[in-house]
GROMACS .gro file of C-alpha atoms in nm:
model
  414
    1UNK     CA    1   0.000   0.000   0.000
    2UNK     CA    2   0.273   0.243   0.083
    3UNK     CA    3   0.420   0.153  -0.209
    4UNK     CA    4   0.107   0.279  -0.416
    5UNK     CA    5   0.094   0.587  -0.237
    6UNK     CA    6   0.482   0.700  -0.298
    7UNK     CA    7   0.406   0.631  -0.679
    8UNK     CA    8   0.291   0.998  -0.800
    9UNK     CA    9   0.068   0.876  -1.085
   10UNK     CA   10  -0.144   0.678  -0.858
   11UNK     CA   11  -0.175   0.985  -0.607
   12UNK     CA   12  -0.268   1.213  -0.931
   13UNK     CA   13  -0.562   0.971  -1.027
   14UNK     CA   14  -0.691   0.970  -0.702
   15UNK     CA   15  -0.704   1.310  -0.679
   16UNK     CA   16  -0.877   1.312  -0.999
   17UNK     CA   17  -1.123   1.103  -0.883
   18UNK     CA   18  -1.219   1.257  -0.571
   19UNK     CA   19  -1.214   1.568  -0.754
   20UNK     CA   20  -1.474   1.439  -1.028
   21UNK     CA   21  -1.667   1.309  -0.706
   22UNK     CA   22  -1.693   1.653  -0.528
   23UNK     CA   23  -1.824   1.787  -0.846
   24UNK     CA   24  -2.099   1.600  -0.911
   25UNK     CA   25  -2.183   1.634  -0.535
   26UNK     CA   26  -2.182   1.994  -0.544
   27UNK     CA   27  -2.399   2.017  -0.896
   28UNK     CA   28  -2.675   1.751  -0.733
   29UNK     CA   29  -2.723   2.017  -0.432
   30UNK     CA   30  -2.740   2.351  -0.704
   31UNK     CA   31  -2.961   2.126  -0.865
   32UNK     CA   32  -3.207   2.070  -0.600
   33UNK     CA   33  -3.196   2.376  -0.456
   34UNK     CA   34  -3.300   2.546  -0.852
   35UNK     CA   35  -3.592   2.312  -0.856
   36UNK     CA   36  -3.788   2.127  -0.529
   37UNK     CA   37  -3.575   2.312  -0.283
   38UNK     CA   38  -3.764   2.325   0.087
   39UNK     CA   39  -3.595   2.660   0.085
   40UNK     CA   40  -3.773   2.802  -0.180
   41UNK     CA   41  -4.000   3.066  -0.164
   42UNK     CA   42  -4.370   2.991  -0.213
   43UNK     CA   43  -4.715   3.144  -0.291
   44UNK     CA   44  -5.045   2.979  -0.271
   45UNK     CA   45  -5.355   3.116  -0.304
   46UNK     CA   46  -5.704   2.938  -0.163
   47UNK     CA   47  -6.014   3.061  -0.269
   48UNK     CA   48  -6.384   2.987  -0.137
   49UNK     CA   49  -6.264   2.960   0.276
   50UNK     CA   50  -6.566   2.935   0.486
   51UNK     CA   51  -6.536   3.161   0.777
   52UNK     CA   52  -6.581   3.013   1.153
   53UNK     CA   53  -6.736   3.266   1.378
   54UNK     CA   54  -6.664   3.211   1.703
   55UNK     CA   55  -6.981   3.356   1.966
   56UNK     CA   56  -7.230   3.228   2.205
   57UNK     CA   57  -7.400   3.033   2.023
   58UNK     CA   58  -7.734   3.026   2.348
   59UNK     CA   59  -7.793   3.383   2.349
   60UNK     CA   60  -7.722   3.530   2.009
   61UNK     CA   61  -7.774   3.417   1.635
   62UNK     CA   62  -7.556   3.531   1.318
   63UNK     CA   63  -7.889   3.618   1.083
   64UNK     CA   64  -7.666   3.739   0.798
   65UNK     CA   65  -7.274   3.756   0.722
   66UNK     CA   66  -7.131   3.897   0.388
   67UNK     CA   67  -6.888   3.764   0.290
   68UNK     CA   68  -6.923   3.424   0.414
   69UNK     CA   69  -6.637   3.285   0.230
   70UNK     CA   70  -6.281   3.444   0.160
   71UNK     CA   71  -6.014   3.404  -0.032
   72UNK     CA   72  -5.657   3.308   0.124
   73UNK     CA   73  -5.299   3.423   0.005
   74UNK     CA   74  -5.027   3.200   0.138
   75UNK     CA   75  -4.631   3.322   0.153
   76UNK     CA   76  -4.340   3.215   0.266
   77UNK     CA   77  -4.084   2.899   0.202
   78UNK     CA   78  -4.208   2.621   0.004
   79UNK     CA   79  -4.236   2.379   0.288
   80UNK     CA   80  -4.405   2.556   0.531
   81UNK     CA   81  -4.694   2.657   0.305
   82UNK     CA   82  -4.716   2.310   0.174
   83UNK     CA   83  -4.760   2.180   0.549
   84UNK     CA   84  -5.062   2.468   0.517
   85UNK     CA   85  -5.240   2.321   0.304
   86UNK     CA   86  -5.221   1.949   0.271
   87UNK     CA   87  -5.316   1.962   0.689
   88UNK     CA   88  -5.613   2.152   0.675
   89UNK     CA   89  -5.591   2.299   1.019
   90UNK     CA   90  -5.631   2.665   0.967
   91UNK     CA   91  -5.888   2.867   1.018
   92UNK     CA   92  -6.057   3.205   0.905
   93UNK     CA   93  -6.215   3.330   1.240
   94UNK     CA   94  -6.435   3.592   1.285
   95UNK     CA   95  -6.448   3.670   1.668
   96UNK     CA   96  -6.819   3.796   1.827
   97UNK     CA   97  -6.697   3.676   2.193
   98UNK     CA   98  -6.662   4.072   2.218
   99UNK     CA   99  -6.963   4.226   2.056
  100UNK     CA  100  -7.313   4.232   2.119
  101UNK     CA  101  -7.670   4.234   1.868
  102UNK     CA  102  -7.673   4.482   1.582
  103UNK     CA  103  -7.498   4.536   1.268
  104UNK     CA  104  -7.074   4.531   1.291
  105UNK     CA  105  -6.804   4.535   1.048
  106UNK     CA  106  -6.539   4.301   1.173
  107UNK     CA  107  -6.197   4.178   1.118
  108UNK     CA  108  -6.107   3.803   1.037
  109UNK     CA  109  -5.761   3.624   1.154
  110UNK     CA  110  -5.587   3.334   1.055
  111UNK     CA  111  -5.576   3.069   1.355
  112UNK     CA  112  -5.403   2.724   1.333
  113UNK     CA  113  -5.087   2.888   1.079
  114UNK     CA  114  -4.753   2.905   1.160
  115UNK     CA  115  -4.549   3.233   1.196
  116UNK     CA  116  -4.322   3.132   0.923
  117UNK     CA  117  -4.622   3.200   0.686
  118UNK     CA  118  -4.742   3.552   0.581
  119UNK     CA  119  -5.129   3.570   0.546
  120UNK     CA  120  -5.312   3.729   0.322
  121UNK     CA  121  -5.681   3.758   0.360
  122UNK     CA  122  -5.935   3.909   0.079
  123UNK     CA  123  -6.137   4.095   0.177
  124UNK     CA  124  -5.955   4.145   0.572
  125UNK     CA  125  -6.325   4.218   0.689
  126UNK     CA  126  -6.678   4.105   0.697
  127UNK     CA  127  -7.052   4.281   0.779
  128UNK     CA  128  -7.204   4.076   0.998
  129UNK     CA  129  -7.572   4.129   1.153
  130UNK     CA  130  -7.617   3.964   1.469
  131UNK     CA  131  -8.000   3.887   1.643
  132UNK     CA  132  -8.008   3.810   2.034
  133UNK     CA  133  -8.208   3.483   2.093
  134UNK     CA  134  -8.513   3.479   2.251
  135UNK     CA  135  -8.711   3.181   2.480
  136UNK     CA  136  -9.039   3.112   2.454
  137UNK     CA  137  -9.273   2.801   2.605
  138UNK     CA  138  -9.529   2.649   2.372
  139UNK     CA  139  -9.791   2.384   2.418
  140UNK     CA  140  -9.686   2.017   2.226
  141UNK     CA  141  -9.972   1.900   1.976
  142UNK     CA  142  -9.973   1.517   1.891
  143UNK     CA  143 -10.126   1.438   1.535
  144UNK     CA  144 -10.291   1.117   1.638
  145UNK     CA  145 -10.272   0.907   1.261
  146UNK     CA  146 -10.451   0.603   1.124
  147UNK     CA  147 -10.720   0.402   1.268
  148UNK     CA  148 -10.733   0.157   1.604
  149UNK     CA  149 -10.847  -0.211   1.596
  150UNK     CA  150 -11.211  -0.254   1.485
  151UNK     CA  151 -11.488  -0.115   1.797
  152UNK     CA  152 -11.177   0.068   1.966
  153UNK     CA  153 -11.083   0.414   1.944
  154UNK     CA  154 -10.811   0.666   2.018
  155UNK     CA  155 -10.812   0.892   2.319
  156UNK     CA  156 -10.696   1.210   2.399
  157UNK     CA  157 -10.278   1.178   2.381
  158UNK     CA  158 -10.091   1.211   2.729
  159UNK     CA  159  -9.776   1.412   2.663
  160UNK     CA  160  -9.476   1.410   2.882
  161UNK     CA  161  -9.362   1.682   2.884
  162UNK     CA  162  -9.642   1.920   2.746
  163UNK     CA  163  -9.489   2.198   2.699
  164UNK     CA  164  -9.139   2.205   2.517
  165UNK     CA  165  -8.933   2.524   2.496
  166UNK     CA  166  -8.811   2.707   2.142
  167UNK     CA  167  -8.489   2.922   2.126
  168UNK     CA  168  -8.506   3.161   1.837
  169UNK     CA  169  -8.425   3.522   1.717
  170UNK     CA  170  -8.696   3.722   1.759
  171UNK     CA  171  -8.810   3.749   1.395
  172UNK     CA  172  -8.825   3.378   1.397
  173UNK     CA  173  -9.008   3.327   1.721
  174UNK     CA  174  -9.326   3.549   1.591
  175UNK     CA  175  -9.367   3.266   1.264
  176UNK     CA  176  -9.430   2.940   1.526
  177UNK     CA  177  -9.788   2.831   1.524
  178UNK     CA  178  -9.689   2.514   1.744
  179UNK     CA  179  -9.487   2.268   1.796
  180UNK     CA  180  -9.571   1.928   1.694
  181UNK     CA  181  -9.457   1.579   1.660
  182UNK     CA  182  -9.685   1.254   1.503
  183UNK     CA  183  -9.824   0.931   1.663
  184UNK     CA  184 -10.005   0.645   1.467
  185UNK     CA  185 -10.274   0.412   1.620
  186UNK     CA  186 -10.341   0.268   1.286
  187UNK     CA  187 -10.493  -0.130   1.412
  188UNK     CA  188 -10.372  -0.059   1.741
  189UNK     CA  189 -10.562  -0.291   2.023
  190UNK     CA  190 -10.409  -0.110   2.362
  191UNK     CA  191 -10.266   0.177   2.420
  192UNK     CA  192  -9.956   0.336   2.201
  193UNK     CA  193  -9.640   0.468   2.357
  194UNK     CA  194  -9.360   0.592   2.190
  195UNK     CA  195  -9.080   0.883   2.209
  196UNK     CA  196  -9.166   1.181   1.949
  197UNK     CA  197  -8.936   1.434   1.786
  198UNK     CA  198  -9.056   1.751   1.767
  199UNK     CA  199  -9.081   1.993   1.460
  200UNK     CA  200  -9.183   2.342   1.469
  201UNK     CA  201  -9.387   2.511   1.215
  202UNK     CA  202  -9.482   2.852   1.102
  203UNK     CA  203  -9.871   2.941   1.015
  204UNK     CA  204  -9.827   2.827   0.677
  205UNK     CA  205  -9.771   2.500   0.798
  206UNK     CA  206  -9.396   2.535   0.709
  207UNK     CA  207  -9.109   2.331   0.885
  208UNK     CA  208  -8.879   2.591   1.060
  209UNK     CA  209  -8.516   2.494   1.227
  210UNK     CA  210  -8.462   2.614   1.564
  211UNK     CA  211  -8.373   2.503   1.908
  212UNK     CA  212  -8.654   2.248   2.084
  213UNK     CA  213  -8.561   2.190   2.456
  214UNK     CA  214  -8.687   1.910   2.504
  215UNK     CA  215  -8.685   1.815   2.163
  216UNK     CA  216  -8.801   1.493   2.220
  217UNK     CA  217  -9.142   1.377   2.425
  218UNK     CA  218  -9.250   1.113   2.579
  219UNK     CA  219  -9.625   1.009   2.438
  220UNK     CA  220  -9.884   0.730   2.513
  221UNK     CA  221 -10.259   0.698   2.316
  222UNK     CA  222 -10.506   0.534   2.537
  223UNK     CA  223 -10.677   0.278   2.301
  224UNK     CA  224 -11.061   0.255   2.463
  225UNK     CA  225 -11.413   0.129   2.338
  226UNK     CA  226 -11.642   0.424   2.230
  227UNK     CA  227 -11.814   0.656   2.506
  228UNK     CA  228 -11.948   0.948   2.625
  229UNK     CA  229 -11.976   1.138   2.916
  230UNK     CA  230 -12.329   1.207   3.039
  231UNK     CA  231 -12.552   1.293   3.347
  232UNK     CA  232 -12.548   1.051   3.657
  233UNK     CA  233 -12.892   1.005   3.779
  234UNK     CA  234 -12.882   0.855   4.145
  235UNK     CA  235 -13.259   0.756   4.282
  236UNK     CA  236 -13.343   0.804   4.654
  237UNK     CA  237 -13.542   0.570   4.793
  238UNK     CA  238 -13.709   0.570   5.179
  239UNK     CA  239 -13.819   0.885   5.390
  240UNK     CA  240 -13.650   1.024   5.714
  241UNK     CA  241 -13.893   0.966   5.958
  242UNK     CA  242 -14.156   1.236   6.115
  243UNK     CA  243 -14.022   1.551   6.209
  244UNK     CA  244 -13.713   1.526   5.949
  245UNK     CA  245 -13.669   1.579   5.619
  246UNK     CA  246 -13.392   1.604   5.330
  247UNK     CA  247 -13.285   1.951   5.292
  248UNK     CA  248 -13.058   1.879   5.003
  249UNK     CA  249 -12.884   1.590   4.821
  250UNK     CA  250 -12.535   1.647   4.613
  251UNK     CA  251 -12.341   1.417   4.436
  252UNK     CA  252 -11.945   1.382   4.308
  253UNK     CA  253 -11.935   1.366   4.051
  254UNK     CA  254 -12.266   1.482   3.868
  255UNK     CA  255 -12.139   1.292   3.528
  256UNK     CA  256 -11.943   0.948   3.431
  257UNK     CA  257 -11.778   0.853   3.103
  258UNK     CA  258 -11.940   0.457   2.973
  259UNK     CA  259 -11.775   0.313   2.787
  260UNK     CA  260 -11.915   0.019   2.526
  261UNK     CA  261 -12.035  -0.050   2.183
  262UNK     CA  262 -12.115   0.228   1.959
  263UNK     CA  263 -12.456   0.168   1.926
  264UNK     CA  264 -12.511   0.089   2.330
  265UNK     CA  265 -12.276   0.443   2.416
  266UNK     CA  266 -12.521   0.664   2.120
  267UNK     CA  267 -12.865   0.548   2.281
  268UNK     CA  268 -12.796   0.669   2.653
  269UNK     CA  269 -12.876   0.980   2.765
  270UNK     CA  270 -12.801   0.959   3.108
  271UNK     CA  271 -12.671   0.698   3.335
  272UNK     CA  272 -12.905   0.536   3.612
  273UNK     CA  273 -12.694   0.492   3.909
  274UNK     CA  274 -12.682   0.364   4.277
  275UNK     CA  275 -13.004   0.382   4.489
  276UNK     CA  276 -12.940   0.500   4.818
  277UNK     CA  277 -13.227   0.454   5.094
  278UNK     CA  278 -13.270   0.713   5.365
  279UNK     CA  279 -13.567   0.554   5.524
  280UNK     CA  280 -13.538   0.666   5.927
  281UNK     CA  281 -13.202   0.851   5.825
  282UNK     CA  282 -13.229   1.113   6.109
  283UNK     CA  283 -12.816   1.291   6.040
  284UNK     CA  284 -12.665   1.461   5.746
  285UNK     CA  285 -12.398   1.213   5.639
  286UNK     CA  286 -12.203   1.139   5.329
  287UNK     CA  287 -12.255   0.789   5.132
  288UNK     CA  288 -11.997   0.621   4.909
  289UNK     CA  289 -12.128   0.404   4.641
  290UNK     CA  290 -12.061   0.186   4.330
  291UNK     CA  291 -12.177   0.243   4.027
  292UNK     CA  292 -12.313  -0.105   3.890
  293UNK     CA  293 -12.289  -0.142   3.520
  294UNK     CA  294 -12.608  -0.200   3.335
  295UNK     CA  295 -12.750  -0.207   2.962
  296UNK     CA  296 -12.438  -0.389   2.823
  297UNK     CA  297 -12.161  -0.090   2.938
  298UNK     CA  298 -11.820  -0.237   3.007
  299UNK     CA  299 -11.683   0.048   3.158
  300UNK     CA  300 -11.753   0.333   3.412
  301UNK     CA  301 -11.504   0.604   3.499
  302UNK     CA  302 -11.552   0.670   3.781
  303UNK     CA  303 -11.675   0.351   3.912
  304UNK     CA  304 -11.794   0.527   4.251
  305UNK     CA  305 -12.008   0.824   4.338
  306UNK     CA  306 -12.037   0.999   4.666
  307UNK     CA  307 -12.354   1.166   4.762
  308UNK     CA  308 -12.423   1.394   5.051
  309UNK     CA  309 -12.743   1.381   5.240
  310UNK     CA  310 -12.846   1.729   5.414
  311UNK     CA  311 -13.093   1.657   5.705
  312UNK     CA  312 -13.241   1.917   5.844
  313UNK     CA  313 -13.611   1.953   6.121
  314UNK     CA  314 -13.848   1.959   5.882
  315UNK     CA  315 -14.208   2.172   5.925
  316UNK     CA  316 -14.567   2.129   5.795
  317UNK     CA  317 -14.780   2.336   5.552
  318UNK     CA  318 -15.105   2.300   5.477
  319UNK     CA  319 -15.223   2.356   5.114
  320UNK     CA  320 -15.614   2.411   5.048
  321UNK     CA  321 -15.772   2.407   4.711
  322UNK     CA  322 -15.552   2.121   4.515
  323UNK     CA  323 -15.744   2.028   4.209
  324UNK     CA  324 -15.789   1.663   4.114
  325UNK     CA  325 -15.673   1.591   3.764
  326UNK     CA  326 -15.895   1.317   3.618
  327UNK     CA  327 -15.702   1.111   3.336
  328UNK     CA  328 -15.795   0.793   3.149
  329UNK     CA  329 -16.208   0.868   3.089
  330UNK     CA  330 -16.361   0.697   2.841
  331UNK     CA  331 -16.532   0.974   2.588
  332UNK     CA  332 -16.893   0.767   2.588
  333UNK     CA  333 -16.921   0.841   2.964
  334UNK     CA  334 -16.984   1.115   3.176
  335UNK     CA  335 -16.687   1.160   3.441
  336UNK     CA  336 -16.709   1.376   3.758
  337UNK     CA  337 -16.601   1.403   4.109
  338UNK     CA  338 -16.881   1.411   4.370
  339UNK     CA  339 -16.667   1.372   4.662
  340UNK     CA  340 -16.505   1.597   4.759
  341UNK     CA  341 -16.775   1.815   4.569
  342UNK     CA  342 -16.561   2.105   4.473
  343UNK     CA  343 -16.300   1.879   4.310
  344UNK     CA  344 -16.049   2.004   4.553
  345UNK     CA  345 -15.821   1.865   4.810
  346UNK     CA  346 -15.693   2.028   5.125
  347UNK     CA  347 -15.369   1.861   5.244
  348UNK     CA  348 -15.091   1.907   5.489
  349UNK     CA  349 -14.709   1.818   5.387
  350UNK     CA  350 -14.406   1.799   5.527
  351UNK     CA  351 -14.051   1.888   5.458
  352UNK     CA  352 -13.756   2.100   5.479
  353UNK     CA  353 -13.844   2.468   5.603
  354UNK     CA  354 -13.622   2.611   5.313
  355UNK     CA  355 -13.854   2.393   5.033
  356UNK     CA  356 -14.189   2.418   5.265
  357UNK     CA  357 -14.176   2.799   5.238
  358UNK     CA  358 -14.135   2.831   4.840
  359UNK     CA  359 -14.461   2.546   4.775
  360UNK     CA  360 -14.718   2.667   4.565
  361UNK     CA  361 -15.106   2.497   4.497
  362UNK     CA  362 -14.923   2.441   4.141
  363UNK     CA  363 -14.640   2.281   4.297
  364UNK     CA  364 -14.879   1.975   4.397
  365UNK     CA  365 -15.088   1.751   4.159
  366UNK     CA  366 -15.380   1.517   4.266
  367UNK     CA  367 -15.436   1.247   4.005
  368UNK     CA  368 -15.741   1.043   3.958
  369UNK     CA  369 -15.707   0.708   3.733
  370UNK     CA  370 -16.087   0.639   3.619
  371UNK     CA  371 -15.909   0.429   3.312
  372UNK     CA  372 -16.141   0.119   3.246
  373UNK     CA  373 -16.387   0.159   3.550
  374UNK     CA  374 -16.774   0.099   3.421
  375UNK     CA  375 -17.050   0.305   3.502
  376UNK     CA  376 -17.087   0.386   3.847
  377UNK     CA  377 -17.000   0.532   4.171
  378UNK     CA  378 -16.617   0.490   4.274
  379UNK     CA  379 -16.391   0.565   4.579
  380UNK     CA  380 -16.046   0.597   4.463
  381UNK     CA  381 -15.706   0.642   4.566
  382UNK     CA  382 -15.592   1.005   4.486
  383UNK     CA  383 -15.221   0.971   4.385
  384UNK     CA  384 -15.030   1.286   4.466
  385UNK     CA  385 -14.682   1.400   4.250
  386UNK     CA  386 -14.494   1.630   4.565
  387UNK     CA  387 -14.228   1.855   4.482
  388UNK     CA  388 -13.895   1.635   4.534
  389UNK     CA  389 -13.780   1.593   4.928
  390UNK     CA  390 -14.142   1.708   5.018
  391UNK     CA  391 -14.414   1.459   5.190
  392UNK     CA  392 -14.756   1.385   5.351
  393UNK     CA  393 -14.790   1.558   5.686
  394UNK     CA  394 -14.945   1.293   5.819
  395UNK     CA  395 -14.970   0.930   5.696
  396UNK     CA  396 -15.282   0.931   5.561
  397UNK     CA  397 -15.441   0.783   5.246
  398UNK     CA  398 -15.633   1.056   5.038
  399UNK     CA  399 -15.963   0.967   4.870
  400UNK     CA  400 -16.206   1.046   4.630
  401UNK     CA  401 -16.540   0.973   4.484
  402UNK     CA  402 -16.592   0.987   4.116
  403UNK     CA  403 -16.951   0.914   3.909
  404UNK     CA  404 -16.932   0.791   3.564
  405UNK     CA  405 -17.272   0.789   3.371
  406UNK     CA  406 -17.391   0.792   3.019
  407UNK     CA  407 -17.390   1.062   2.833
  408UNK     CA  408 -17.726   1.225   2.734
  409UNK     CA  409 -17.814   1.243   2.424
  410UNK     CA  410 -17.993   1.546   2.344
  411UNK     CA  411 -18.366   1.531   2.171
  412UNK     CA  412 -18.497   1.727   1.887
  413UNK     CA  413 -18.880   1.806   1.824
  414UNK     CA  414 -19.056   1.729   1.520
   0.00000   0.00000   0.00000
């Protein structure tokens, strides 16, 4: 090896070589640096960038911006704006954090770019229009759809919650007619429960896009057989005994919902309930009943009434001059009372002082039935219809005579 080395030819094409070596090294680096040299400087230009305004987004609404996109002018060395734009990560942000409702002309800055790139952005500023938001608390409709299960029907929807609230810029808030979200029964046989969305809608009937809190409801259809709600009649049977009488009798409730076939629900127009006897009832006191179900209803709501009894000292009245109603003559006959001979009754009744002081001779009828009787003198019973709660003063039976002849038939002279 030394010997190589001490022989000058082989030193001189060694040198050569290395020499040829550093050359092309050095013309690879001008090279690179001329063309795809990190180094380089770069510009880049990005049109159609959204703009991200930055605000509170529960109290205030952006209800126009102009521009809302921008166009972005990248400098700086080649690298650096490359990493710009193949990562995405920049933004054009308008900041509101600062400013309140109204109409502002604002700058925009470049967030998420590094120093080492100069930013350009056209136009530097935008007019924005900003709307506070406003709360308001509407009712929930349900849209009950479709048809139950045949003899069954759909009752009134049971919403939970029912009432949602709407966040909105003012402008907005004024278009809602409700809110309202859609249930369907269609073939149902019990009751339907689901979770609804909401939607709001304007008064055209339009969907419009705000903020529903809750947005979404809890729902259930009762599925029932047909019915009505109508009058509960309640019959008292029985007296209090002498020297008492009913001063008043109220019920709770007044009215219960039957349920049943269609055609058995259409016919009734009230609803005979309980009987309650007050025979030798002497106290006001309150009664709890059940309704029994009669006439092919399946269903009572409610299934009990309770009725108050008012008993008060009652006090006697005596009433001259009732007339006796005759009913039921046959029109061949001659019908008439002989006894008493003025067709009138004098009786005494009983009752409450509050109802005893208001009776009237019209209050009272005296009834005589003469239907079928032959020709004849009759003693009858006198049936007498008494205002409700009012009685006989004394228990008596009242009679009457009646005298039923042939008619005459008138004579004519020659």
């Amino acid at each position: 090896m030394d010997k190589w080395l001490r022989n000058t030819n082989v030193v001189r094409i060694v040198a050569l070589v290395i020499g040829i070596l550093l050359w092309v090294v050095v013309h690879m680096e001008e090279t690179n640096i001329s063309g795809n040299s990190p180094l380089r400087e770069r510009e880049e230009t990005i049109n159609n960038v959204s703009i991200t305004a930055k605000y509170d987004e529960t109290h205030y609404h952006i209800s126009s911006m102009a521009p809302s996109n921008v166009q972005v002018i990248l400098r700086g060395k080649e690298s650096a704006v490359k990493k710009v734009t193949t990562s995405n990560a920049y933004q054009i942000q308008l900041d509101l954090t600062e400013v309140g409702k109204g109409d502002h002309q604002l700058p925009l800055r470049a967030v998420g770019i590094s120093s080492d790139v100069e930013v350009e952005i056209v136009p530097r500023s935008v007019h924005v229009i900003i709307e506070e938001l406003q709360m308001k608390e509407v009712p929930v409709v349900i849209n009950v759809k479709g048809t139950p299960a045949a003899g069954l029907k759909a009752g009134q929807p049971i919403v939970k919650p029912s009432k949602v609230y709407i966040t909105a810029q003012t402008s907005k808030l004024d278009q809602i007619e409700n809110v309202r979200g859609e249930v369907s029964v269609d073939k149902a046989q019990s009751a339907v429960t689901k979770q609804v969305r909401l939607q709001a809608f304007d008064k055209e009937g339009k969907e419009v896009v705000l903020g529903i809190n809750p947005s979404v409801v809890d729902v259930e259809v009762p599925i029932t057989s047909p019915f009505q709600t109508i009058p509960l009649q309640i019959k008292i049977s029985g007296e209090p005994p002498k020297g008492y009488a009913i001063a008043m009798v109220t019920q709770t409730p007044d009215k219960v919902t039957v349920y049943g076939a269609q055609d058995v629900v259409d016919r009734l127009e009230f609803y005979q309930g309980p009987q309650l006897n007050v025979q030798d009832l002497k106290d006001t006191k309150d009664f709890a009943l059940d309704i029994p179900l009669r006439n092919k209803v399946t269903q009572l709501d409610p299934a009990k009434v309770t009725v108050h009894v008012e008993i008060v000292p009652s006090t006697t009245k005596a009433v001259e001059n009732v007339p006796i109603t005759i009913i039921g003559p046959n029109e061949n006959y001659s019908t008439k009372v002989i006894q008493p001979d003025t067709a009138k009754l004098n009786i005494t009744v009983e009752g409450a002082p509050a109802i005893i002081d208001q009776l009237k001779v019209g209050d009272i009828q005296a009834i005589l039935d003469v239907s079928n009787l032959p020709p004849g003198k009759h003693e009858l019973t006198v049936t007498l219809n008494l205002p409700t709660f009012v009685k006989l003063g004394l228990p008596q039976e009242v009679k009457a005579m009646v005298e039923i002849s042939e008619k005459k038939v008138p004579t004519t002279n020659p």
